[in-house]
Amino acid sequence: MYDFLTTSPWPDYELIDCGNFQKLERFGKYVLARPEPQAIWDPHLPLKEWEKADAAFARAAGSTEKGQWRLKPAMPEQWLIAYERPDGLKLKFRLGLSSFKHVGLFPEQDPNWQFIYNQTKRRRAAQPRVLNLFAYTGAATLAARAAGADVTHLDSVKQVNFWARDNMEASQLDGVRWLVEDAMKYVRREVKRGSKYQGLILDPPAYGRGPNGEKWQLEDELNELLKLSQQLLDPADHFFVVNLYSLGFSALILDNLVTEIFTGEKSVRELGEIYLHDAGQRKLPLGTFCRFAN
């Protein structure tokens, strides 16, 4: 089933406008302007509205990613926002202005956070084991933990794990297992140990480095990662989510891989794109996903 997922109304987040390779967003009471390579159309709002942003990211000369933020006087470098859903999921996130345009949260993942929360609660295991790989600042980790899971959160960047802990404490949760590890090395060991998980969450980057300089390239590693993931899933009781944000990486690639690797899976598979819509109702594509649950 091919589908398009988007964020449901959320008081502390809004995509106000997008276009001219930029997006204008509100996080809590602060409005940010930052690059977005897929927003190739014209903005909906006039320039004067964009100039009201509390912070705007400017790329450094010669760099496609690094840069610096231009802040208005009242703009803090860190702040908290709330996240609350009708199904009972309540979290808080500490946001911050990084030198890579990111703020510590990907709001378009809201549909997956709700899926993770609800599917964790539906597991037959008394305390489902959930593994979150490439886990960043932990929104998916906390969604699973809030539903009662025994969660292992793995990211190769120590500082990012500290950030995720801050989000856990702000959300009044505890008990997450934190790992600073190379994801491929860890899942290979887990397969050898015969470990099983009732939930697997994968959000791999297009490229990156492990804590000891291990190279990650999505197209080189994804096939093996999914094969290992299939071996880690509890065959009788599981959910699975994989999300990709890589320009030009079609959801059909995920469909082919999952069809060939998860051959015994009888549950309905959701597959498609994740997007955000702005006030002008333009749809900003922000990744592909595949997920299922038995």
Coordinates of C-alpha atoms in Angstrom, one line a residue:
M1 CA 0.0 0.0 0.0
Y2 CA 1.6 3.3 -1.2
D3 CA 0.8 6.1 1.1
F4 CA 1.7 9.7 1.9
L5 CA 2.1 10.6 5.6
T6 CA 2.1 14.1 7.1
T7 CA 2.1 15.7 10.5
S8 CA -1.2 16.2 12.2
P9 CA -2.0 19.5 13.9
W10 CA 0.5 20.3 16.6
P11 CA 0.3 23.5 18.6
D12 CA 4.1 23.8 19.0
Y13 CA 5.1 23.3 15.4
E14 CA 4.1 24.8 12.1
L15 CA 5.6 24.9 8.6
I16 CA 4.6 28.4 7.7
D17 CA 6.1 28.6 4.2
C18 CA 8.6 27.0 1.9
G19 CA 10.2 27.8 -1.4
N20 CA 13.4 29.2 -3.0
F21 CA 15.3 26.3 -1.4
Q22 CA 14.2 27.5 2.1
K23 CA 11.6 26.6 4.7
L24 CA 10.1 28.9 7.3
E25 CA 9.0 27.1 10.5
R26 CA 7.7 27.9 14.0
F27 CA 8.9 25.8 16.9
G28 CA 7.0 26.9 20.0
K29 CA 7.0 30.7 19.9
Y30 CA 10.2 31.1 17.7
V31 CA 10.2 31.3 13.9
L32 CA 13.2 29.9 12.0
A33 CA 14.3 30.2 8.3
R34 CA 16.7 27.5 7.1
P35 CA 17.7 25.7 3.9
E36 CA 15.6 23.0 2.3
P37 CA 17.0 21.6 -1.0
Q38 CA 13.6 20.1 -2.1
A39 CA 11.7 23.4 -1.9
I40 CA 12.4 24.4 -5.5
W41 CA 9.2 26.5 -6.1
D42 CA 8.5 30.1 -5.1
P43 CA 7.6 31.0 -1.5
H44 CA 4.0 31.6 -0.7
L45 CA 4.6 34.6 1.5
P46 CA 6.4 37.9 0.7
L47 CA 10.0 38.5 1.7
K48 CA 9.0 40.8 4.5
E49 CA 7.3 37.9 6.3
W50 CA 10.5 35.8 6.1
E51 CA 12.5 38.7 7.4
K52 CA 10.5 38.5 10.7
A53 CA 12.2 35.2 11.5
D54 CA 13.8 35.0 15.0
A55 CA 16.7 33.0 13.5
A56 CA 17.9 32.4 9.9
F57 CA 20.6 30.0 8.8
A58 CA 23.3 31.1 6.3
R59 CA 25.5 28.6 4.7
A60 CA 29.3 29.1 5.0
A61 CA 31.1 29.9 1.7
G62 CA 32.0 26.7 -0.1
S63 CA 29.9 24.4 2.1
T64 CA 26.7 22.6 1.4
E65 CA 25.9 21.9 5.0
K66 CA 27.9 24.0 7.5
G67 CA 27.0 27.6 8.3
Q68 CA 25.9 29.9 11.1
W69 CA 22.7 31.3 12.5
R70 CA 21.8 34.9 12.5
L71 CA 19.8 35.6 15.6
K72 CA 17.5 38.4 16.6
P73 CA 18.2 39.7 20.2
A74 CA 15.4 37.8 21.9
M75 CA 16.2 34.4 20.3
P76 CA 17.7 31.8 22.7
E77 CA 20.2 29.2 21.4
Q78 CA 18.2 26.5 23.3
W79 CA 14.5 26.1 24.2
L80 CA 11.8 23.5 25.0
I81 CA 8.7 22.6 23.0
A82 CA 5.8 20.3 24.0
Y83 CA 4.5 17.4 22.0
E84 CA 1.1 15.9 22.9
R85 CA -1.2 13.6 21.1
P86 CA -4.8 12.5 21.7
D87 CA -3.6 8.8 22.0
G88 CA -1.8 9.8 25.3
L89 CA 1.7 10.4 24.0
K90 CA 3.2 13.4 25.8
L91 CA 6.8 14.4 25.3
K92 CA 9.1 17.5 25.5
F93 CA 12.0 18.3 23.3
R94 CA 15.0 20.5 23.9
L95 CA 15.8 22.3 20.6
G96 CA 19.1 24.0 19.8
L97 CA 20.7 25.7 16.8
S98 CA 23.4 23.5 15.3
S99 CA 26.1 24.5 12.8
F100 CA 24.5 22.1 10.3
K101 CA 21.1 23.9 10.2
H102 CA 19.4 21.2 12.3
V103 CA 17.6 22.0 15.5
G104 CA 17.5 18.5 17.1
L105 CA 14.1 17.4 15.8
F106 CA 12.5 16.3 12.5
P107 CA 8.7 17.2 12.9
E108 CA 7.7 15.3 9.8
Q109 CA 8.3 12.1 11.8
D110 CA 5.2 12.7 13.9
P111 CA 3.2 9.9 12.1
N112 CA 6.0 7.4 12.8
W113 CA 6.2 8.5 16.5
Q114 CA 2.5 7.8 16.8
F115 CA 2.9 4.4 15.0
I116 CA 5.8 3.4 17.3
Y117 CA 3.8 4.5 20.5
N118 CA 0.7 2.6 19.5
Q119 CA 2.4 -0.5 18.2
T120 CA 4.5 -0.8 21.3
K121 CA 1.4 -0.8 23.4
R122 CA -0.1 -3.5 21.2
R123 CA 2.8 -6.0 21.7
R124 CA 2.0 -9.2 23.5
A125 CA 5.3 -9.1 25.4
A126 CA 4.9 -7.7 28.9
Q127 CA 7.8 -5.3 28.3
P128 CA 8.6 -5.2 24.5
R129 CA 12.2 -4.9 23.6
V130 CA 12.7 -2.1 21.0
L131 CA 16.0 -1.2 19.2
N132 CA 16.3 2.3 17.7
L133 CA 19.3 2.6 15.3
F134 CA 20.7 5.9 14.1
A135 CA 18.5 7.3 16.9
Y136 CA 19.6 11.0 16.9
T137 CA 18.0 13.0 19.7
G138 CA 15.6 10.2 20.6
A139 CA 12.0 11.2 19.7
A140 CA 11.2 7.7 18.5
T141 CA 13.1 6.2 21.5
L142 CA 10.9 8.2 23.8
A143 CA 7.7 7.3 22.0
A144 CA 8.5 3.6 22.6
R145 CA 9.6 4.2 26.2
A146 CA 6.5 6.2 27.0
A147 CA 4.5 3.1 25.8
G148 CA 6.4 0.9 28.3
A149 CA 9.2 -0.6 26.1
D150 CA 12.6 -1.7 27.2
V151 CA 14.5 0.6 24.7
T152 CA 18.0 0.5 23.4
H153 CA 19.0 3.8 21.8
L154 CA 22.0 3.7 19.5
D155 CA 23.8 6.6 17.9
S156 CA 27.4 6.9 16.9
V157 CA 27.7 10.5 18.3
K158 CA 28.1 10.8 22.0
Q159 CA 26.9 14.5 22.2
V160 CA 23.7 13.5 20.4
N161 CA 23.0 10.8 23.0
F162 CA 23.5 13.5 25.7
W163 CA 20.9 15.6 23.9
A164 CA 18.5 12.6 23.8
R165 CA 19.0 12.1 27.6
D166 CA 18.0 15.8 28.1
N167 CA 14.8 15.1 26.1
M168 CA 14.1 12.0 28.2
E169 CA 14.5 13.9 31.4
A170 CA 12.3 16.8 30.1
S171 CA 9.7 14.2 29.2
Q172 CA 9.9 12.8 32.8
L173 CA 10.9 9.4 31.5
D174 CA 13.9 7.1 32.5
G175 CA 15.3 3.6 31.9
V176 CA 16.6 4.0 28.3
R177 CA 19.8 2.1 27.5
W178 CA 22.2 4.4 25.7
L179 CA 24.8 3.1 23.3
V180 CA 27.5 5.1 21.4
E181 CA 28.2 2.4 18.7
D182 CA 28.6 1.7 15.1
A183 CA 25.1 0.4 14.0
M184 CA 26.3 -2.3 11.7
K185 CA 28.9 -3.7 14.1
Y186 CA 26.2 -3.8 16.9
V187 CA 23.5 -5.6 14.9
R188 CA 26.0 -8.2 13.6
R189 CA 26.9 -9.0 17.2
E190 CA 23.2 -9.1 18.2
V191 CA 22.4 -11.5 15.5
K192 CA 25.3 -13.8 16.6
R193 CA 24.0 -13.6 20.2
G194 CA 20.5 -14.7 19.0
S195 CA 18.9 -11.5 20.3
K196 CA 15.3 -10.8 19.4
Y197 CA 13.3 -7.5 19.5
Q198 CA 9.6 -6.8 19.3
G199 CA 10.3 -3.4 17.7
L200 CA 13.0 -2.2 15.3
I201 CA 13.4 1.5 14.2
L202 CA 15.8 2.5 11.5
D203 CA 16.5 6.0 10.4
P204 CA 19.9 5.8 8.6
P205 CA 21.6 8.8 7.1
A206 CA 22.8 9.0 3.5
Y207 CA 26.3 8.9 4.7
G208 CA 28.2 9.2 8.0
R209 CA 30.9 7.9 10.3
G210 CA 30.9 5.6 13.3
P211 CA 32.5 6.5 16.6
N212 CA 35.8 5.0 15.4
G213 CA 35.7 6.4 11.9
E214 CA 33.7 3.5 10.4
K215 CA 32.3 4.6 7.1
W216 CA 28.5 4.5 6.4
Q217 CA 27.1 4.9 2.9
L218 CA 23.4 4.2 2.6
E219 CA 23.4 2.4 -0.8
D220 CA 26.3 0.2 0.3
E221 CA 25.0 -0.8 3.7
L222 CA 21.2 -0.8 3.6
N223 CA 20.7 -4.3 2.0
E224 CA 22.8 -6.0 4.7
L225 CA 21.3 -3.9 7.5
L226 CA 17.8 -5.0 6.5
K227 CA 18.9 -8.6 6.3
L228 CA 20.3 -8.4 9.8
S229 CA 17.1 -6.6 11.0
Q230 CA 14.9 -9.4 9.7
Q231 CA 16.9 -11.8 11.9
L232 CA 16.5 -9.6 14.9
L233 CA 12.8 -9.3 14.8
D234 CA 10.7 -11.6 17.0
P235 CA 8.8 -13.6 14.4
A236 CA 5.7 -13.9 16.5
D237 CA 5.4 -10.3 17.9
H238 CA 6.9 -7.3 16.1
F239 CA 6.7 -4.0 14.5
F240 CA 9.3 -2.4 12.1
V241 CA 9.9 1.1 10.8
V242 CA 12.5 2.3 8.4
N243 CA 12.8 5.9 7.3
L244 CA 15.1 7.4 4.7
Y245 CA 16.0 11.0 3.9
S246 CA 18.2 10.8 0.8
L247 CA 17.6 12.9 -2.3
G248 CA 16.6 10.6 -5.2
F249 CA 16.2 7.5 -3.0
S250 CA 12.9 6.2 -4.2
A251 CA 10.4 4.3 -1.9
L252 CA 10.4 1.6 -4.6
I253 CA 14.0 0.8 -3.5
L254 CA 12.6 0.1 0.0
D255 CA 9.8 -1.9 -1.5
N256 CA 12.1 -4.1 -3.5
L257 CA 14.4 -4.7 -0.5
V258 CA 11.7 -5.4 2.0
T259 CA 9.8 -7.7 -0.3
E260 CA 12.9 -9.8 -1.0
I261 CA 14.2 -9.9 2.6
F262 CA 11.1 -10.1 4.8
T263 CA 9.7 -13.0 2.8
G264 CA 7.6 -14.5 5.6
E265 CA 6.0 -11.3 6.6
K266 CA 2.2 -11.6 6.2
S267 CA 1.1 -8.2 7.7
V268 CA 0.1 -5.3 5.5
R269 CA 3.1 -3.2 4.6
E270 CA 2.8 0.6 4.5
L271 CA 5.2 2.3 2.1
G272 CA 5.5 5.8 0.7
E273 CA 6.6 9.3 1.3
I274 CA 6.6 11.6 4.4
Y275 CA 5.9 15.3 3.8
L276 CA 4.9 18.5 5.5
H277 CA 2.4 21.0 4.2
D278 CA 2.7 24.7 4.6
A279 CA 0.0 27.4 5.0
G280 CA -0.2 27.6 1.2
Q281 CA -0.9 23.8 1.1
R282 CA 2.3 23.0 -0.8
K283 CA 3.5 19.6 0.1
L284 CA 7.2 19.5 1.0
P285 CA 8.7 15.9 0.6
L286 CA 11.0 14.9 3.4
G287 CA 11.7 11.3 3.0
T288 CA 10.5 7.8 2.3
F289 CA 9.3 5.2 4.7
C290 CA 8.3 1.5 5.1
R291 CA 6.6 0.1 8.2
F292 CA 4.6 -3.0 9.2
A293 CA 3.4 -4.8 12.3
N294 CA 2.0 -8.2 13.0

